[in-house]
mmCIF file of C-alpha atoms in Angstrom:
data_model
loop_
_atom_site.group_PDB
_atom_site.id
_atom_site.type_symbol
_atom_site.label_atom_id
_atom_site.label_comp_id
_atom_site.label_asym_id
_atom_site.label_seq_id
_atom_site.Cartn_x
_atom_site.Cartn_y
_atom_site.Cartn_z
ATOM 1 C CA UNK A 4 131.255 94.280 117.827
ATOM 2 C CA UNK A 5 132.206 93.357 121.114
ATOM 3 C CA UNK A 6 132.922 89.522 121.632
ATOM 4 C CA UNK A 7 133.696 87.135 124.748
ATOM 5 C CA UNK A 8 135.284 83.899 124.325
ATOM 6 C CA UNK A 9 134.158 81.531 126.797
ATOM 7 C CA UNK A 10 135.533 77.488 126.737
ATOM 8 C CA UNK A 11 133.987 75.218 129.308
ATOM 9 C CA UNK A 12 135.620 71.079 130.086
ATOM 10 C CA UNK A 13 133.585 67.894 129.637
ATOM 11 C CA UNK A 14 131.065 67.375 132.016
ATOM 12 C CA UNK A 15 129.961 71.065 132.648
ATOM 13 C CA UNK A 16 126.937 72.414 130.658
ATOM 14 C CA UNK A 17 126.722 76.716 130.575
ATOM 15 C CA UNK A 18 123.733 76.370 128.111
ATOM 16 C CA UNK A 19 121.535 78.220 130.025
ATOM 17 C CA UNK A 20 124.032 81.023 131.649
ATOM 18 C CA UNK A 21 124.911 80.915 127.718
ATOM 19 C CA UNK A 22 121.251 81.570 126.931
ATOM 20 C CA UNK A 23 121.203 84.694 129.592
ATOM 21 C CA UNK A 24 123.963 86.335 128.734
ATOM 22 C CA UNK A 25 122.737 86.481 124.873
ATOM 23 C CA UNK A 26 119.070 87.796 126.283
ATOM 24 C CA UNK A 27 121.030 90.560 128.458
ATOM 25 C CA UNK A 28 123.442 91.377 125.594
ATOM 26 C CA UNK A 29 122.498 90.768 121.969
ATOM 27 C CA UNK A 30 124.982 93.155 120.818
ATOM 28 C CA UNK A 31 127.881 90.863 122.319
ATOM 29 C CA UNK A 32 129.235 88.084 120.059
ATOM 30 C CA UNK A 33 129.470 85.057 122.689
ATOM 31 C CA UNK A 34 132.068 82.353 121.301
ATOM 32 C CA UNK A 35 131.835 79.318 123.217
ATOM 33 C CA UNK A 36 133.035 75.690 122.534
ATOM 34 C CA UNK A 37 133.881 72.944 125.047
ATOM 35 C CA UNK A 38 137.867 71.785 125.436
ATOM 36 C CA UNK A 39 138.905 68.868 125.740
ATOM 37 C CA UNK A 40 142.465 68.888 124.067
ATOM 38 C CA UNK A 41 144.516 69.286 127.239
ATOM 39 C CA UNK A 42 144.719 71.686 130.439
ATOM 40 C CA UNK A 43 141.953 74.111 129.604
ATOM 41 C CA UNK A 44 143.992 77.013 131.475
ATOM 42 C CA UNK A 45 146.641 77.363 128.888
ATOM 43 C CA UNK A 46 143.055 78.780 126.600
ATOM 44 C CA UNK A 47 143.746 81.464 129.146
ATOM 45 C CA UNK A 48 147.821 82.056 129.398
ATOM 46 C CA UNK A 49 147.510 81.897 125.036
ATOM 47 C CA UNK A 50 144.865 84.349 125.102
ATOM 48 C CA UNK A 51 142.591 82.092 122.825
ATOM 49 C CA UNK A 52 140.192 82.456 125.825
ATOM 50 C CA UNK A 53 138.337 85.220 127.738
ATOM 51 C CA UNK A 54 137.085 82.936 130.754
ATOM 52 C CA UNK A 55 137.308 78.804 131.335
ATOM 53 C CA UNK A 56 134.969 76.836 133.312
ATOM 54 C CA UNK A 57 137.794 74.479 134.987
ATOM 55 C CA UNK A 58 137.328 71.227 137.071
ATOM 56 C CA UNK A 59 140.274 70.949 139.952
ATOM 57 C CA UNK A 60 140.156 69.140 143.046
ATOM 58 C CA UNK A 61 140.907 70.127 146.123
ATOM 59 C CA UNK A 62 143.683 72.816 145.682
ATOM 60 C CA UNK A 63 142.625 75.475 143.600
ATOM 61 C CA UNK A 64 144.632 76.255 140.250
ATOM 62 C CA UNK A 65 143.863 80.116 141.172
ATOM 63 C CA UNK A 66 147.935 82.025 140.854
ATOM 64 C CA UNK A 67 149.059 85.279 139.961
ATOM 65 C CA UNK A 68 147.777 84.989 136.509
ATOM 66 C CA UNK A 69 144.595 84.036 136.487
ATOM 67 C CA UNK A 70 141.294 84.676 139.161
ATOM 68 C CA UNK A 71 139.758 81.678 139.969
ATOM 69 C CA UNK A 72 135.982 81.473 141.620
ATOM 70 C CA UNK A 73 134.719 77.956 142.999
ATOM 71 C CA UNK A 74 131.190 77.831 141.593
ATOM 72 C CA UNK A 75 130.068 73.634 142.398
ATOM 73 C CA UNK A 76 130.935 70.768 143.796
ATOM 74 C CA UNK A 77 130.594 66.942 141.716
ATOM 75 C CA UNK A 78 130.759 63.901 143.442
ATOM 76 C CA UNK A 79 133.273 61.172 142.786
ATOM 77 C CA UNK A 80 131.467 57.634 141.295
ATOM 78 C CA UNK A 81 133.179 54.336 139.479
ATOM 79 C CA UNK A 82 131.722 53.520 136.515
ATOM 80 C CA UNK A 83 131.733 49.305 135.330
ATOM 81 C CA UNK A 84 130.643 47.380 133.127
ATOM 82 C CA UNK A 85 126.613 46.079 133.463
ATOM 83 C CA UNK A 86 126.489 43.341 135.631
ATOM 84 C CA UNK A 87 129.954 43.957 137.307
ATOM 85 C CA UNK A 88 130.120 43.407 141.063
ATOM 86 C CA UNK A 89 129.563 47.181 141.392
ATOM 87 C CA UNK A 90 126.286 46.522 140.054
ATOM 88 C CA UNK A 91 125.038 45.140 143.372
ATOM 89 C CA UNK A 92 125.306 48.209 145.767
ATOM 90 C CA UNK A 93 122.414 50.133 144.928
ATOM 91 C CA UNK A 94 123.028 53.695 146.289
ATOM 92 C CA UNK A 95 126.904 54.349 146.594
ATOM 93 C CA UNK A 96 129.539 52.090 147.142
ATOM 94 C CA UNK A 97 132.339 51.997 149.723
ATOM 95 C CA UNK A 98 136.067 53.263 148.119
ATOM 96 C CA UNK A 99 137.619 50.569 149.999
ATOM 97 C CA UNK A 100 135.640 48.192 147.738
ATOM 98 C CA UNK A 101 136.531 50.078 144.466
ATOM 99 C CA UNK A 102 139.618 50.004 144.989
ATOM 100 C CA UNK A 103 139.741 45.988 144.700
ATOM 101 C CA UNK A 104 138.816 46.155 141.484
ATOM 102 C CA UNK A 105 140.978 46.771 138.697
ATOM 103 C CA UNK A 106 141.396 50.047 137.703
ATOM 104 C CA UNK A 107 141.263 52.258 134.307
ATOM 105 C CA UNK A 108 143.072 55.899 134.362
ATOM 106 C CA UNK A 109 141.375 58.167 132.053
ATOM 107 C CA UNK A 110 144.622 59.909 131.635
ATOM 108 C CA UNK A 111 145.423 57.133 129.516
ATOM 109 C CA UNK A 112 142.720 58.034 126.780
ATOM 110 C CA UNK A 113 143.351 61.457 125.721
ATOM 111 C CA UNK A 114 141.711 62.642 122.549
ATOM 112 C CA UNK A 115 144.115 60.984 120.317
ATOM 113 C CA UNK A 116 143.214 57.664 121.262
ATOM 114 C CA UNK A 117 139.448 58.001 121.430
ATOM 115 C CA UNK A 118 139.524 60.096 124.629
ATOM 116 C CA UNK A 119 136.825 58.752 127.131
ATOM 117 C CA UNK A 120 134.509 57.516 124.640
ATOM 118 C CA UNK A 121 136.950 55.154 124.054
ATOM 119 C CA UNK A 122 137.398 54.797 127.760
ATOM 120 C CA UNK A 123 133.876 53.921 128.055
ATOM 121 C CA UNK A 124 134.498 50.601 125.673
ATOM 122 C CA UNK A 125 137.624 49.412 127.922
ATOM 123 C CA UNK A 126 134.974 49.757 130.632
ATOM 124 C CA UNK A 127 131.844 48.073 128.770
ATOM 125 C CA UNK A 128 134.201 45.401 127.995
ATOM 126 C CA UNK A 129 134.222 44.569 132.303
ATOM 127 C CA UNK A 130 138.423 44.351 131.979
ATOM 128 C CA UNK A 131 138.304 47.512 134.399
ATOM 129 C CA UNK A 132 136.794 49.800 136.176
ATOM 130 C CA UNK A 133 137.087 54.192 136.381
ATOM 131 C CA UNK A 134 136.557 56.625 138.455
ATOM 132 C CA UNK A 135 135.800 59.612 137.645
ATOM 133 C CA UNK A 136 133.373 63.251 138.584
ATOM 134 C CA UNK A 137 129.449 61.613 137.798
ATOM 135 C CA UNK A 138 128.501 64.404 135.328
ATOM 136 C CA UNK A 139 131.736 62.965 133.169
ATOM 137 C CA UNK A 140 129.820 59.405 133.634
ATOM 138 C CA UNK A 141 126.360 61.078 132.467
ATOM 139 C CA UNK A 142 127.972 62.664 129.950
ATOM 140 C CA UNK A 143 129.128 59.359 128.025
ATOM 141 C CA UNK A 144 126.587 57.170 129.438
ATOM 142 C CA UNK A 145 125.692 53.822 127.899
ATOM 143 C CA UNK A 146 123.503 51.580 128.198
ATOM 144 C CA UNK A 147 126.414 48.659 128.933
ATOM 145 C CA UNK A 148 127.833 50.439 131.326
ATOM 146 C CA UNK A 149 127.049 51.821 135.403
ATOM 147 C CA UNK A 150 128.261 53.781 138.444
ATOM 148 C CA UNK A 151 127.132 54.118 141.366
ATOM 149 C CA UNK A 152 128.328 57.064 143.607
ATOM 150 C CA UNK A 153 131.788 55.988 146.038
ATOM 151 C CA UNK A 154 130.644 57.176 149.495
ATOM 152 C CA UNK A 155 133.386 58.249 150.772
ATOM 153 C CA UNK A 156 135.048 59.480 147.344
ATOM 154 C CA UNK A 157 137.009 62.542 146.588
ATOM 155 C CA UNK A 158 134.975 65.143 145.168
ATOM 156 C CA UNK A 159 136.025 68.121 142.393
ATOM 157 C CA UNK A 160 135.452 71.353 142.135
ATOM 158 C CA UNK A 161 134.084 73.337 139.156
ATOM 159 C CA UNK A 162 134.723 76.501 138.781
ATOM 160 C CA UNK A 163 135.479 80.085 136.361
ATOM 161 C CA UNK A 164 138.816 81.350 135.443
ATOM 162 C CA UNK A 165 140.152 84.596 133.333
ATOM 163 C CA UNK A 166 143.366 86.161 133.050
ATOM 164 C CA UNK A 167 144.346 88.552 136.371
ATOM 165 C CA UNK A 168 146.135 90.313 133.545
ATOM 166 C CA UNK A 169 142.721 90.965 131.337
ATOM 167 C CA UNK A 170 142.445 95.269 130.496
ATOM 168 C CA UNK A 171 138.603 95.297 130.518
ATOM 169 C CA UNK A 172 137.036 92.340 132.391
ATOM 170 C CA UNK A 173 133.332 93.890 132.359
ATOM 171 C CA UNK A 174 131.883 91.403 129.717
ATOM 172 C CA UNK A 175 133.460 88.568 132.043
ATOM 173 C CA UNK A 176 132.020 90.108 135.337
ATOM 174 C CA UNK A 177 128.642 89.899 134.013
ATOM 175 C CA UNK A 178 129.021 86.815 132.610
ATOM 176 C CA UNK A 179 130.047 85.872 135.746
ATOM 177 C CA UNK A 180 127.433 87.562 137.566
ATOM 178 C CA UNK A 181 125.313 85.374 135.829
ATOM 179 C CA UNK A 182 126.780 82.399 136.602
ATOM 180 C CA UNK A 183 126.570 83.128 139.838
ATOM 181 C CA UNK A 184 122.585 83.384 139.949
ATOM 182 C CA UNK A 185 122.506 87.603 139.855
ATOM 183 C CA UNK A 186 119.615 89.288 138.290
ATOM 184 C CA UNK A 187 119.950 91.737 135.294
ATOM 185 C CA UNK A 188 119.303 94.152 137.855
ATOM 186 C CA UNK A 189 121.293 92.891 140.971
ATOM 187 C CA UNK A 190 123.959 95.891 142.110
ATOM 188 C CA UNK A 191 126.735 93.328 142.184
ATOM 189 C CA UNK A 192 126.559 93.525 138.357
ATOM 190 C CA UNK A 193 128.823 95.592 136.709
ATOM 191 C CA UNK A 194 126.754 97.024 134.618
ATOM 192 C CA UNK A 195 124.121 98.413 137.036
ATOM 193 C CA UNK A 196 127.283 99.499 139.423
ATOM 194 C CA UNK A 197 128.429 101.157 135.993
ATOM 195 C CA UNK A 198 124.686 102.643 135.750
ATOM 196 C CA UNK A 199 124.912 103.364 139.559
ATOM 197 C CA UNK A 200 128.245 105.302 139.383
ATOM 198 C CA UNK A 201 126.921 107.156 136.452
ATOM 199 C CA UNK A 202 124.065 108.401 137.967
ATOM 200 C CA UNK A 203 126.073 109.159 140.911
ATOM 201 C CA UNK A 204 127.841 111.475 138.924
ATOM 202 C CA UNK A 205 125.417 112.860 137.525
ATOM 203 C CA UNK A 206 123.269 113.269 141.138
ATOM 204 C CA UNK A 207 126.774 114.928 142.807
ATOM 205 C CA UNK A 208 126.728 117.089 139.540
ATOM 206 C CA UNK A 209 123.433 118.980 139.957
ATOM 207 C CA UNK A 210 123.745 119.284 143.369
ATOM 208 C CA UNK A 211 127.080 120.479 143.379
ATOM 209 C CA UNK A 212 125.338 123.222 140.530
ATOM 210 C CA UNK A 213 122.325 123.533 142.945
ATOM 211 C CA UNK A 214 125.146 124.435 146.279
ATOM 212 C CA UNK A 215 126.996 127.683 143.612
ATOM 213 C CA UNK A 216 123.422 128.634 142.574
ATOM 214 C CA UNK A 217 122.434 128.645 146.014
ATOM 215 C CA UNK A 218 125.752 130.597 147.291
ATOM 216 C CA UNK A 219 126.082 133.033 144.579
ATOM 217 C CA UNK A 220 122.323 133.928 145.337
ATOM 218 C CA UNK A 221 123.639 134.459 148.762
ATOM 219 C CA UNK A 222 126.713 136.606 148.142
ATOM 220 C CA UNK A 223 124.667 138.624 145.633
ATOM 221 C CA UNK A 224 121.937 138.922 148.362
ATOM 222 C CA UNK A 225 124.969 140.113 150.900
ATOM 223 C CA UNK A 226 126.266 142.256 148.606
ATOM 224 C CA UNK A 227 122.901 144.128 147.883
ATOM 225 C CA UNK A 228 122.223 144.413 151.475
ATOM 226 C CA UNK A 229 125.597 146.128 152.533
ATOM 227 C CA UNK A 230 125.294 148.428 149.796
ATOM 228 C CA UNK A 231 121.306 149.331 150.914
ATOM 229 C CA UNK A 232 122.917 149.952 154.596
ATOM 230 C CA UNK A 233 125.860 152.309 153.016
ATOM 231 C CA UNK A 234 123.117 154.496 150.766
ATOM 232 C CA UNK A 235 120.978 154.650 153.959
ATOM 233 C CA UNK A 236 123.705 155.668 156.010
ATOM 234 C CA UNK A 237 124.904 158.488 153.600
ATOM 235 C CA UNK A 238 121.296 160.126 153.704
ATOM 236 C CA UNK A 239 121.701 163.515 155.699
ATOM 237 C CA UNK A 240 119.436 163.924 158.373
ATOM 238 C CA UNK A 241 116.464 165.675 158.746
ATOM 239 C CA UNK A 242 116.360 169.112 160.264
ATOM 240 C CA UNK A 243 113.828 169.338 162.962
#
């Protein structure tokens, strides 16, 4: 049975690509499980992964190993505790204000420790504040804790990874394909290209057939005649 490993990070949610991919391919074991142990593209360089969904921010982790495609962007808010001074800005708040506050590093929490859950605590507690992409803040919402959006913030990307070194990368290109907002039967797909080529073939086949049918019939038809024309030229003539 054929199987592809997909791993996603915090924050992103594939449930319903997930969901598509299973309708399209029932005969394909999907493996999927969200990381949150480290940097999610080593899943990729110790082949414990087929394809990642990654967050980055503004340069792309895309090398010589590994195919990256940009896929969303998430905006950048700073979650406090309730009733912090961040409280007060309704929509978004300046980052020149944030930054006055002082300020929590989720690298500081890794999974260990509590990871961001734990994060979340230091924050309820109103000792700091964190920024960090919003759908990590919706993620671990609580009710004792906020963000609002910073205006003027620095967004991340989200986006899909797999090895540039991967043999047979046509569960991943549908996959992808469907990530991407294709239909079953878009011709970007790889499996209707597959079904296209196919029936290329098979097209180019029977004509090719059809064209030595056709040319035969014509030789033999040529060759018929000239013979006719040498028996009727062989005839002696008539005496008058």
């Amino acid at each position: 049975m054929q199987k592809l490993r997909v791993s996603y990070v915090a924050g992103v949610t594939p449930g319903k690509w997930m969901d598509r991919f299973v309708e399209r391919y029932p005969d394909v074991e999907l493996v999927a499980a969200r990381y949150d142990q480290g940097d999610i593209l080593q899943l990729l360089a110790d082949d414990t992964a087929d394809a990642v969904f990654v967050r980055y921010g503004s340069t792309s982790p895309k090398d010589t190993t590994r195919h990256v495609i940009p896929l969303y962007e998430e905006l950048e808010v700073v979650c406090a505790a309730k009733d912090h001074d961040v409280e007060y800005y309704e929509e978004d708040i300046p980052a020149s204000v944030v930054q006055t506050f002082p300020q929590l590093d989720l690298a500081d929490y890794p999974e260990e420790v509590g990871g961001i859950p734990t994060a979340m605590e230091v924050i309820a507690s109103g000792a700091q504040v964190a920024r960090m992409p919003q759908s990590i803040a919706r993620l671990f919402h609580r009710k004792d804790v906020i963000y609002r959006v910073i205006a003027d913030g620095n967004p991340t990307q989200v986006g899909i990874a797999w090895p540039t070194a991967m043999e047979d990368t046509a569960l991943v290109d549908e996959f992808i394909g469907i990530v991407r907002g294709r239909s079953a039967n878009s011709s970007r797909q790889a499996s209707v290209r597959a079904g296209e080529q196919q029936a290329k073939k098979v097209n180019d086949k029977q004509k090719a057939k059809t064209k030595a049918k056709a040319q035969e019939a014509a030789k033999k038809a040529k060759q018929q005649a000239k013979s006719k024309a040498r028996s009727a030229g062989s005839k002696p003539r008539k005496r008058r």
